[in-house]
Short mmCIF file of C-alpha atoms and ligand atoms in Angstrom, two decimals:
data_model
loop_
_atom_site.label_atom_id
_atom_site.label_comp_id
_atom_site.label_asym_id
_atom_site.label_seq_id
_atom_site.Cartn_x
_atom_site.Cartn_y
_atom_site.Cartn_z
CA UNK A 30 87.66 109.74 65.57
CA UNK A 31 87.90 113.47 64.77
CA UNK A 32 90.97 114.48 62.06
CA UNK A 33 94.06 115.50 63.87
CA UNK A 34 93.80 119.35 62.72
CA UNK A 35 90.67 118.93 65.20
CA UNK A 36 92.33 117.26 68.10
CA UNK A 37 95.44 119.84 67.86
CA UNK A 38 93.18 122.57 67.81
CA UNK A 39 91.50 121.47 70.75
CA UNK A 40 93.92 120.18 72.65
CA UNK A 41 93.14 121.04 76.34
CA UNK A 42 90.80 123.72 75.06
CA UNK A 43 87.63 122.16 77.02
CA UNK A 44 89.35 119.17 79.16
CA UNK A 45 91.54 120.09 82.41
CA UNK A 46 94.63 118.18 83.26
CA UNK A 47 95.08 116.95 86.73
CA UNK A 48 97.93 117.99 88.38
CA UNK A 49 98.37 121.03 85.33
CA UNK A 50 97.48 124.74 85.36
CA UNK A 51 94.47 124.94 83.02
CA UNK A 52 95.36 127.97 81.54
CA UNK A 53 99.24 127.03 80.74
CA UNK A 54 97.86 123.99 79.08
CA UNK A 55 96.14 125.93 76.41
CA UNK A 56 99.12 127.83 75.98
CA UNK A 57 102.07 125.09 75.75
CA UNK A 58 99.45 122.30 74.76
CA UNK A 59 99.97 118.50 75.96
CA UNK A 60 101.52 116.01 74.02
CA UNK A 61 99.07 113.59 72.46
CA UNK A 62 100.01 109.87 72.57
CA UNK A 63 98.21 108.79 69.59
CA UNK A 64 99.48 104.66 69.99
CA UNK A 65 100.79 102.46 71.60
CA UNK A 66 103.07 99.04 71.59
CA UNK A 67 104.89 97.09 73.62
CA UNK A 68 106.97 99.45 75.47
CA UNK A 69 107.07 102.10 72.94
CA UNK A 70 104.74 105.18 73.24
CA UNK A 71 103.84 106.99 69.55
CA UNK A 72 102.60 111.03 69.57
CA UNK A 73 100.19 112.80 67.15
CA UNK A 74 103.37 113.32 65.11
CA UNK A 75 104.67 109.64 64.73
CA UNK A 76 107.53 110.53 66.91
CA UNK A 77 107.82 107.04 68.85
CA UNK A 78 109.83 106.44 72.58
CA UNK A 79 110.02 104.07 74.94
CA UNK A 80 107.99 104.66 77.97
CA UNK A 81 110.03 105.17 81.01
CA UNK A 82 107.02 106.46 82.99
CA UNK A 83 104.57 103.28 82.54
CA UNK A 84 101.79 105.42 81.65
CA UNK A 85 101.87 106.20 85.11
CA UNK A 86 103.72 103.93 87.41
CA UNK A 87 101.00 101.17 85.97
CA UNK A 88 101.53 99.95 82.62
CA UNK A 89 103.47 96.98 84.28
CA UNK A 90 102.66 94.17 81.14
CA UNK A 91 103.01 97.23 78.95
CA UNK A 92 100.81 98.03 76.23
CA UNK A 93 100.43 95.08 74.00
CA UNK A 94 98.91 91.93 76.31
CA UNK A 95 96.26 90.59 74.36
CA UNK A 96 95.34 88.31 77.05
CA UNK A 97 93.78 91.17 79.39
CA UNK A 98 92.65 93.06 76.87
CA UNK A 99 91.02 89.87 75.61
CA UNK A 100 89.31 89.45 79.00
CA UNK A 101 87.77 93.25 79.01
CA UNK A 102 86.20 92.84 75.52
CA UNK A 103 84.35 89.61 76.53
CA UNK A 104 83.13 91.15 80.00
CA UNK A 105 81.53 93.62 78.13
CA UNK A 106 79.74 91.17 75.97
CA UNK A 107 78.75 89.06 79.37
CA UNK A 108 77.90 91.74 81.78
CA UNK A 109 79.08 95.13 81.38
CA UNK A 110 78.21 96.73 84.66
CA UNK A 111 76.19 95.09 87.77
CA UNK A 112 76.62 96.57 91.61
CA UNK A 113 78.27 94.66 94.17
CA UNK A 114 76.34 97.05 96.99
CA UNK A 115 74.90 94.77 99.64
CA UNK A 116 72.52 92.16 98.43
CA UNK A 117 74.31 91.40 94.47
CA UNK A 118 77.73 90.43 93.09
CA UNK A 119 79.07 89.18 89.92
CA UNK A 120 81.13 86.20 88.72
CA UNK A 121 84.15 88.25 87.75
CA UNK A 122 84.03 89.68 91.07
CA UNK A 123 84.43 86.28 92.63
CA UNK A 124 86.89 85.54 90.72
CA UNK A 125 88.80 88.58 90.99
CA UNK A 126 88.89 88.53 95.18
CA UNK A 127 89.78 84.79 94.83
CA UNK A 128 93.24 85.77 92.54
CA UNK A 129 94.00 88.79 94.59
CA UNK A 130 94.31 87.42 97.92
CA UNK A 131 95.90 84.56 96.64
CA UNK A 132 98.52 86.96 95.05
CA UNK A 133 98.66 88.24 98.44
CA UNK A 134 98.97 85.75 100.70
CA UNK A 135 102.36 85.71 101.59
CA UNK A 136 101.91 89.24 103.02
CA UNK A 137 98.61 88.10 105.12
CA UNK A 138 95.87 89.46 103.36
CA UNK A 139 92.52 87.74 103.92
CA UNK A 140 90.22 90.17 102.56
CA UNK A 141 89.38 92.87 99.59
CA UNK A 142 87.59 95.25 98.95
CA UNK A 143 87.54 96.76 95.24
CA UNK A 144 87.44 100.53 94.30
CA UNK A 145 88.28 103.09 91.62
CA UNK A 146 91.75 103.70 92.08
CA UNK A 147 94.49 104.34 94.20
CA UNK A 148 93.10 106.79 96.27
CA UNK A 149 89.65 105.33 96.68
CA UNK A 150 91.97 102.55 98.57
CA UNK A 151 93.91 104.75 100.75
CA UNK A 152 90.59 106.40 101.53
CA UNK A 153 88.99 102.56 101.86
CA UNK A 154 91.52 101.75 104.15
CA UNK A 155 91.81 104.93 106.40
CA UNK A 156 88.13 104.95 106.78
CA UNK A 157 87.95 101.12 107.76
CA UNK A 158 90.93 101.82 110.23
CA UNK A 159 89.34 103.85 112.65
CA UNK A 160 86.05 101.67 112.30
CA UNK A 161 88.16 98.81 113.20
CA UNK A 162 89.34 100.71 116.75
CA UNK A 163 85.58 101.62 117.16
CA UNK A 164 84.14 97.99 116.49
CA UNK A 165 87.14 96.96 119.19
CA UNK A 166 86.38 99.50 122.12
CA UNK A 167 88.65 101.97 120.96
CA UNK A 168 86.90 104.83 119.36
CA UNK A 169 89.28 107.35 120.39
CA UNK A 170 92.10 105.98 117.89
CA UNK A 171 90.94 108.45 114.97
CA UNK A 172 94.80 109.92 114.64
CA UNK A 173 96.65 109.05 111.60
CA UNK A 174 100.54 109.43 111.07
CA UNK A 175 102.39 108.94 107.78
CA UNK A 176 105.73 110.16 106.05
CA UNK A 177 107.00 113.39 105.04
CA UNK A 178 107.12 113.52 101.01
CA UNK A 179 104.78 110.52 101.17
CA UNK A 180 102.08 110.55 98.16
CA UNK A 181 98.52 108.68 98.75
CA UNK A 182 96.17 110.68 96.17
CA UNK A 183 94.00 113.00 96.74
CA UNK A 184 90.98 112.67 98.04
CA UNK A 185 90.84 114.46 101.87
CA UNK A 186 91.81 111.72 103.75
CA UNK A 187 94.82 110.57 101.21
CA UNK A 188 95.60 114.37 101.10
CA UNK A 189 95.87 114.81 104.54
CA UNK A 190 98.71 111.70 105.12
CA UNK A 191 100.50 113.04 102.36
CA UNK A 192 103.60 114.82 103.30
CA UNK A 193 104.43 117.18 100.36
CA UNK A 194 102.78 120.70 100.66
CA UNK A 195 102.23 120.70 96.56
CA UNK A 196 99.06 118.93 97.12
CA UNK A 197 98.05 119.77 100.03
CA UNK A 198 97.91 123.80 100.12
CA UNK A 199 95.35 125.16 98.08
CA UNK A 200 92.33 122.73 99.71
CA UNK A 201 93.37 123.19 103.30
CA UNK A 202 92.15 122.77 105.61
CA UNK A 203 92.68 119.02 105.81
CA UNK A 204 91.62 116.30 107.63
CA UNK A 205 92.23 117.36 111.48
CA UNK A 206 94.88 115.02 113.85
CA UNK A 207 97.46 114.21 111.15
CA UNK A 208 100.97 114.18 112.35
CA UNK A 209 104.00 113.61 109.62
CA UNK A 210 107.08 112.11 110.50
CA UNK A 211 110.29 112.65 108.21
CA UNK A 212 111.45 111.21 105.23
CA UNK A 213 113.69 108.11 104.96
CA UNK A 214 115.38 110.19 102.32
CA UNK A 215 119.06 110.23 102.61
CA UNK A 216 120.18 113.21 100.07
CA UNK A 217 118.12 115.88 102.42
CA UNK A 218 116.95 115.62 105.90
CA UNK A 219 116.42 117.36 108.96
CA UNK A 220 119.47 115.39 110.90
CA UNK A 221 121.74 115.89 107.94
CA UNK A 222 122.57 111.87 108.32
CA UNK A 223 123.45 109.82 105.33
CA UNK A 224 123.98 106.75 106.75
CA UNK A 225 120.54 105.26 105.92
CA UNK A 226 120.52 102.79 108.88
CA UNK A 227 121.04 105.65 111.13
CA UNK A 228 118.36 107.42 109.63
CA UNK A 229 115.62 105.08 110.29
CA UNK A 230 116.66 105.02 113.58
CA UNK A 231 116.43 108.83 114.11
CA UNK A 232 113.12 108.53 112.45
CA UNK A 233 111.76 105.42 114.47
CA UNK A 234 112.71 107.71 117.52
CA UNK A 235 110.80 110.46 116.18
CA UNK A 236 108.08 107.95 115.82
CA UNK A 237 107.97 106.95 119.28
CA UNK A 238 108.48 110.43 120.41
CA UNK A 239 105.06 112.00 118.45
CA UNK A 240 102.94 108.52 119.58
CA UNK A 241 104.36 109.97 123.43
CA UNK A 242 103.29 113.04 122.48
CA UNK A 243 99.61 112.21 121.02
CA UNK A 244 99.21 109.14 123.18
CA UNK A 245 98.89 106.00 121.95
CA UNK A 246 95.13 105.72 122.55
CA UNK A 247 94.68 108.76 120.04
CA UNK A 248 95.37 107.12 116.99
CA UNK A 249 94.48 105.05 114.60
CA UNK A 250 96.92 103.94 111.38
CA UNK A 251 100.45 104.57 110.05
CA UNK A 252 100.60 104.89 106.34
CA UNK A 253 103.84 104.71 104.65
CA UNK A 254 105.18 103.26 101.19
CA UNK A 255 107.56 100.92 101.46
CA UNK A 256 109.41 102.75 98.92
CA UNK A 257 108.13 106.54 98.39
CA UNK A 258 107.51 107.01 94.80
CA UNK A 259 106.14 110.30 93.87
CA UNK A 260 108.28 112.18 96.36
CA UNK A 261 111.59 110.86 94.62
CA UNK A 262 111.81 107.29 95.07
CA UNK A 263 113.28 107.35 98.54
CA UNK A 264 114.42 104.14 99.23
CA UNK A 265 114.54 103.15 102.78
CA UNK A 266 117.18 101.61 104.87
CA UNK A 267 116.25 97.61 104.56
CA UNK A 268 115.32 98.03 108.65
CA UNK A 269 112.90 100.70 108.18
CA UNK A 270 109.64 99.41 107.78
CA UNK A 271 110.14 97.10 110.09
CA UNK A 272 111.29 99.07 112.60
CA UNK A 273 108.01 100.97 111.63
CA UNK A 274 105.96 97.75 111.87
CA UNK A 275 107.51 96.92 115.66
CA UNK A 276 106.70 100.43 117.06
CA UNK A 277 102.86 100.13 115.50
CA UNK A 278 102.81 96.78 117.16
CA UNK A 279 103.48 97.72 120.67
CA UNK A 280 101.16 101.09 120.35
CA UNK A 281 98.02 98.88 118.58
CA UNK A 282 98.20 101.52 115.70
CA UNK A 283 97.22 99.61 112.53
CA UNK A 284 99.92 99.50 109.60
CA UNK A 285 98.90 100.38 105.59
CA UNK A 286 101.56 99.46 103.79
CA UNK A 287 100.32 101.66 100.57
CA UNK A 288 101.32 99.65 97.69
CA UNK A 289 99.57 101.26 94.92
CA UNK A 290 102.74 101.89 92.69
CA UNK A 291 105.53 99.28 94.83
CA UNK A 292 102.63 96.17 94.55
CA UNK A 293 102.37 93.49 91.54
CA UNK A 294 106.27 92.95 90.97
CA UNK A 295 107.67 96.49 90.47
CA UNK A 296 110.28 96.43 93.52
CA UNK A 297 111.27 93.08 92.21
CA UNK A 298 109.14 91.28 94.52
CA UNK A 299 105.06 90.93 94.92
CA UNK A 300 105.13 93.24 97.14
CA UNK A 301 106.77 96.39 98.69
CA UNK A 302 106.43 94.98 102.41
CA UNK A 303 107.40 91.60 101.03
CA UNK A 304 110.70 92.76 99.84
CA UNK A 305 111.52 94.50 103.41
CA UNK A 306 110.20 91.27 105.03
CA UNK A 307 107.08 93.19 106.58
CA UNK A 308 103.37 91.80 106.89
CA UNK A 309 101.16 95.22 107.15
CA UNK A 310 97.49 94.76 108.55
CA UNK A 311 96.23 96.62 105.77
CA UNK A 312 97.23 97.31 101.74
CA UNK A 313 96.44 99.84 99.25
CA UNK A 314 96.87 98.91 96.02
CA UNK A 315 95.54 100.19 92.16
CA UNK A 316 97.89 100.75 89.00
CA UNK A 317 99.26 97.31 88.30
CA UNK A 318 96.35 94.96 89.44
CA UNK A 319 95.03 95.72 85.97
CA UNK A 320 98.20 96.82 84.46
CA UNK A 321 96.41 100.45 83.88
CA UNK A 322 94.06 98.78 81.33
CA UNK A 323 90.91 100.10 83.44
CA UNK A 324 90.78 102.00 86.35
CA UNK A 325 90.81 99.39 89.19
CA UNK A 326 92.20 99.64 92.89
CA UNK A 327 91.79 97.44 96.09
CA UNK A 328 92.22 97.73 99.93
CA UNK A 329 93.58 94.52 101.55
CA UNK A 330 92.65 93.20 104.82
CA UNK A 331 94.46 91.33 107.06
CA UNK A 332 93.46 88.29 108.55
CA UNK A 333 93.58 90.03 112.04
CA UNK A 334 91.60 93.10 110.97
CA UNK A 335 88.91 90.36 109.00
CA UNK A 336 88.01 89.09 112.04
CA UNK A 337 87.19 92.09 114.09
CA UNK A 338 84.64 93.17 111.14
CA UNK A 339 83.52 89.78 110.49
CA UNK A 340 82.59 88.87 113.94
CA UNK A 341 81.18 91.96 115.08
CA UNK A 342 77.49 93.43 115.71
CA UNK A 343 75.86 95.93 113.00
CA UNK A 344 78.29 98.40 113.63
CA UNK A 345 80.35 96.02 111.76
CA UNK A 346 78.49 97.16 108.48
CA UNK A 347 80.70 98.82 105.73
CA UNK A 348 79.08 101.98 104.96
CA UNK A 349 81.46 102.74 102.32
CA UNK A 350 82.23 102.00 98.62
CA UNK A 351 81.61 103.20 95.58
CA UNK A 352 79.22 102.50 92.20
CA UNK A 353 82.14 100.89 90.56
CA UNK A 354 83.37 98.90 93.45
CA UNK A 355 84.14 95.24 91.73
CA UNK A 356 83.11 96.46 88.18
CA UNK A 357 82.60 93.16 86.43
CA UNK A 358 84.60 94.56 83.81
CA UNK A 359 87.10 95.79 85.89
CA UNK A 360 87.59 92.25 87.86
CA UNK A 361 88.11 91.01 84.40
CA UNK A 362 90.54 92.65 84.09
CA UNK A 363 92.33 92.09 87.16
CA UNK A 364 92.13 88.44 87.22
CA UNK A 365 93.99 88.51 83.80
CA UNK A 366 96.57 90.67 84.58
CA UNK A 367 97.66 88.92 87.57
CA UNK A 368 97.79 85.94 85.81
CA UNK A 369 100.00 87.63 83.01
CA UNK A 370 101.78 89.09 85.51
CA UNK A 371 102.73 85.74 87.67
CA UNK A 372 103.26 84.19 84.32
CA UNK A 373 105.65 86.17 83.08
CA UNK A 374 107.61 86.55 86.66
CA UNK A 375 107.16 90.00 85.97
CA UNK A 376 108.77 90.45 89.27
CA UNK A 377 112.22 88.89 88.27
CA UNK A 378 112.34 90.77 85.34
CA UNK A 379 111.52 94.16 87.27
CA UNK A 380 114.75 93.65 89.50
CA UNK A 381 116.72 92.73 86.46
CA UNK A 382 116.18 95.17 84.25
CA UNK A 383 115.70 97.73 87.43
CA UNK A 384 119.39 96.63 88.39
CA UNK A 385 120.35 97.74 84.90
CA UNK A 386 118.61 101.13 84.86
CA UNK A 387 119.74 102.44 87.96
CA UNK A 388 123.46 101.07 87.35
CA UNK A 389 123.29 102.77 83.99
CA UNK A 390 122.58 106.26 85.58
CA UNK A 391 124.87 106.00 87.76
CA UNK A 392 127.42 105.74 85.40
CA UNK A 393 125.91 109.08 83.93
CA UNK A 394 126.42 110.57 86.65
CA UNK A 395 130.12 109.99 86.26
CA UNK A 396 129.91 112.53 83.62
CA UNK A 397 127.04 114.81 84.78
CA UNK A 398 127.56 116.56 87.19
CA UNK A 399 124.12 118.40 87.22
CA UNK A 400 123.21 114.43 88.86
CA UNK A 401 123.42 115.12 92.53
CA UNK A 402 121.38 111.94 93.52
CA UNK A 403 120.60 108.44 91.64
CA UNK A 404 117.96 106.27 93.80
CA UNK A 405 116.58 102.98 93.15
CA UNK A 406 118.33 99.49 92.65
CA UNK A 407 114.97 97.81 94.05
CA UNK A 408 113.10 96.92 90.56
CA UNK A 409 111.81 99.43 87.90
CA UNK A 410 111.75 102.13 90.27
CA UNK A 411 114.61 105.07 89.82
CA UNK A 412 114.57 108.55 90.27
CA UNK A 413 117.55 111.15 89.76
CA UNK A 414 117.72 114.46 91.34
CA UNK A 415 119.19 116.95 89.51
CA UNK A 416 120.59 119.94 90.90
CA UNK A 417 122.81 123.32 89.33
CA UNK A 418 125.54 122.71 91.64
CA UNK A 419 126.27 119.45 93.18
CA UNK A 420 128.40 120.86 96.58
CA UNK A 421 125.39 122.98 97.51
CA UNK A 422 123.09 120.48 96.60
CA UNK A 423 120.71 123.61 95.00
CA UNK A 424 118.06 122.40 92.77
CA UNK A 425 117.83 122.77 88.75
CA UNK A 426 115.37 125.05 88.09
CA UNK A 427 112.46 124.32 86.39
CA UNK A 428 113.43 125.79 82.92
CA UNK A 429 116.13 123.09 82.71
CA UNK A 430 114.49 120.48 83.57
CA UNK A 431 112.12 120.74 80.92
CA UNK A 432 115.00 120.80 78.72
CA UNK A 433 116.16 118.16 79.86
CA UNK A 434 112.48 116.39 79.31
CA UNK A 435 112.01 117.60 75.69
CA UNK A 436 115.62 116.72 74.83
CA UNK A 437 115.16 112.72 76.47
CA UNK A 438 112.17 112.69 74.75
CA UNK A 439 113.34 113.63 71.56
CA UNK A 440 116.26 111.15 71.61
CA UNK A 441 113.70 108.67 72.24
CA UNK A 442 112.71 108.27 75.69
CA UNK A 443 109.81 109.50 78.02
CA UNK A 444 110.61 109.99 81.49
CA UNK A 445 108.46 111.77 84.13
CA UNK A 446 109.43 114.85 85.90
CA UNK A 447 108.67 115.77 89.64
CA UNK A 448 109.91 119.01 89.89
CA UNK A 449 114.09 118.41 89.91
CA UNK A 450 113.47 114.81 89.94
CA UNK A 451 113.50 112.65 87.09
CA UNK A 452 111.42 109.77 87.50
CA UNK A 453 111.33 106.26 85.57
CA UNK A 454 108.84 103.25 86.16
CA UNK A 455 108.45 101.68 82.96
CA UNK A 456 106.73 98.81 81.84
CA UNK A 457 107.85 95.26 84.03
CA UNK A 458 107.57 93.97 80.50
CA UNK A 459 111.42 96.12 78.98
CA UNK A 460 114.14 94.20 77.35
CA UNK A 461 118.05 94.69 77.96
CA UNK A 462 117.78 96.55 74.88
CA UNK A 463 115.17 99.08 75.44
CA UNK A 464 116.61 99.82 79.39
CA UNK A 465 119.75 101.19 76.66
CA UNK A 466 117.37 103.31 74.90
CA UNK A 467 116.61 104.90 78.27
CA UNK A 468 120.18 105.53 79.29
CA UNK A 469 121.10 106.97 75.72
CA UNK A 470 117.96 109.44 75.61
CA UNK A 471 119.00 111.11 79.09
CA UNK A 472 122.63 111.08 78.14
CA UNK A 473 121.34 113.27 75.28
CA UNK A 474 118.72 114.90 77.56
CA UNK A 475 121.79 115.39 80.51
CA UNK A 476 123.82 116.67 77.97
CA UNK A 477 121.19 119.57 76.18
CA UNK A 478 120.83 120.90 79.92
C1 PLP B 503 101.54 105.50 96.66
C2 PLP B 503 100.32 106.05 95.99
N1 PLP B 503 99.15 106.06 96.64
C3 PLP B 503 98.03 106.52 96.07
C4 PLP B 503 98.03 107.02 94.79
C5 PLP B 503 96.78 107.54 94.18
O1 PLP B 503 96.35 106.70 93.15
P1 PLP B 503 95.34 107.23 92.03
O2 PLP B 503 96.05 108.26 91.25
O3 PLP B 503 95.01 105.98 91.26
O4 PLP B 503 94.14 107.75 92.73
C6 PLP B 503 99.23 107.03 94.07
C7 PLP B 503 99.29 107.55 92.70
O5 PLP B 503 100.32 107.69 92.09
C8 PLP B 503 100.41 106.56 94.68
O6 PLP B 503 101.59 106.58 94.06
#
């Protein structure tokens, strides 16, 4: 490893960030996180802080399990790479399908299918949707529908359904015949309802109202998370998704629950559509199934969309996947961490410790009044909007909020920011004690602003 003098120097001189301006990263360079342990993130400096982000949403056993890293190092000794393409598999492989559809079985998932990441499993399980109308006599369901300030990555397909123009913009144009529906998002909406029951309603009619519109026979999948995470955390009304699920069942329009940050424990249950009592007919999922250890995702199959595939003719055939698809390393890796994770009921501990975090800011925002909106109180999932005047409900502006970044993070905690949100997702793994730290770095960081 180069000298630090080297790394500073070179800091984002030759690698582009994703979701950064290349040319403002050589200017205000990126922080480098040097270490690691337990919860607690160290920089290039030794400054250390607890790690309200999660790496990114994933880090759910946080940074110190042995036991999964344990697993990788011995897969690479065994078999460090072997395709699972048509014809070859591996044992880890095995193994790993076996653990995650038992992890999964409460919510009816019969079948996986491994990939990269999160968005190689939204794109997994858009793609296999509208095979699965075709393989049934339907081949005009190719329409997809999914939720304003929804996030699903970015390939074209998961940048299509997503419903915030941020990501969508500059590669238009998208995937053709996706229609967005609003936001279960209480604080700012297009009925000006804050009752969130009433909400889903509105939106449930506005659901049934576009499937008039496009007819029923057009299309293919609803995507939604069962708690949007990028966009804000938005937490639904406890009806919503099933009100979502009902109207998908009496149009045959497939549901993805899209689990890739709400699966493996962080809403304080296994699941996202678990904890609003829903059974989707497909799953996208990534992050946590190796705790962010090595880039891992899955799409989930129901037992009802199994059987169409499984008993059909060669149009049946998945022409899809990707070189990495059940990595042998990679299935390793997730057959450890959802042991560690069912082990340590990382679940319970999420809506614990979740319960504390977002009761903690709202206390803050007793005394801040630059908080205009504290959502979570489902597991390690909270987001606070900040805004410069709370009546008006106007934004911070960005200069602020990066205050109020650098000023949490100097006092000892690093949260995420999406745009005038501040975002928090740490590790399932946080004690009473370090969910304090968190609430006494953003006091500091509320107060700098
Ligand atoms: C709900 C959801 N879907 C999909 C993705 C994309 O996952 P990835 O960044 O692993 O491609 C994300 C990433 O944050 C996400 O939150």
């Amino acid at each position: 490893m180069r000298d630090d003098n080297f790394l500073k120097e070179n800091n984002a001189r030759h690698l582009w960030h994703p979701m950064g301006h290349p040319g403002e990263a050589q200017e205000h360079t990126p922080r480098i996180i040097k270490g690691a342990q337990g919860v607690h993130i160290t920089d290039i400096d030794g400054h250390n802080a607890v790690d309200a982000v999660g790496g990114l949403w994933c880090v759910n056993l946080g940074y110190s399990n042995d036991v999964v890293k344990d697993a990788i190092a011995k897969q690479l000794y065994d078999l460090p790479y072997y395709s699972a393409f048509a014809g070859t598999t591996n044992p880890t492989a095995i193994e790993a399908s076996w653990a995650v559809r038992e992890f999964f079985a409460d919510d009816g998932m019969e079948r996986v299918f491994f990939t990269s990441g999160g968005s190689d499993s939204v794109e997994t399980c858009l793609r296999l949707a509208r095979q699965y109308h075709r393989l049934r006599g339907e081949p005009t369901r190719t329409k997809f529908l999914s939720l304003k300030k929804g996030y699903h990555g970015t390939h074209f397909g998961g940048a299509s359904v997503n419903g915030n123009n941020r990501f969508r913009t500059a590669y238009e144009p998208l995937l053709p015949g996706v229609f967005h529906l609003p936001s279960p998002y209480t604080y700012r909406n297009p009925f000006h309802e804050t009752d969130p029951a009433k909400l889903a309603q509105m939106i449930a009619q506005a659901m049934e109202d576009e499937i008039a519109f496009q007819g029923a026979s057009t299309i293919a999948a609803f995507i939604m998370e069962p708690i949007q995470g990028a966009g804000g955390v938005i937490v639904p009304d406890p009806s919503f998704m099933g009100l979502m699920r009902d109207i998908c069942d009496r149009h045959g329009i497939l549901l993805i629950s899209d689990e890739v940050i709400t699966g493996f424990g962080r809403t304080g249950d296994w699941s996202g559509a678990r904890h609003w009592g829903v059974q989707p007919d497909m799953m996208s999922t990534a992050k946590g199934i190796t705790s962010g250890y090595f880039p891992v995702g899955a799409a989930l199959m129901s037992g009802k969309v199994a059987e169409v595939f499984e008993h059909s003719d060669a149009e049946g055939a998945i022409f899809h996947g990707y070189t990495y698809s059940a990595h042998p390393v990679g299935a390793a890796a997730v057959t450890a961490t959802l042991a560690e994770t069912q082990r340590l009921d990382l679940k319970t501990i999420a809506a614990a410790r979740g319960a504390q975090l977002y009761d903690g800011v709202l206390k803050l925002a007793e005394t801040h009044g630059i908080i205009g909106d504290v959502r979570g109180g489902h597991g390690l999932m909270t987001g606070v909007e900040i805004v410069s005047d709370r009546a008006a409900k106007t934004p911070m502006d960005m200069a602020t909020m990066k205050r109020i970044h650098q000023a949490t993070y100097e006092a000892g905690a690093m949260v995420r920011l999406g745009m005038h949100n501040i975002l928090m997702s740490p590790p399932l793994t946080i004690t009473e004690a370090e969910v304090s730290t968190i609430l006494t770095a953003l006091d500091a960081g509320f107060r700098a602003a």
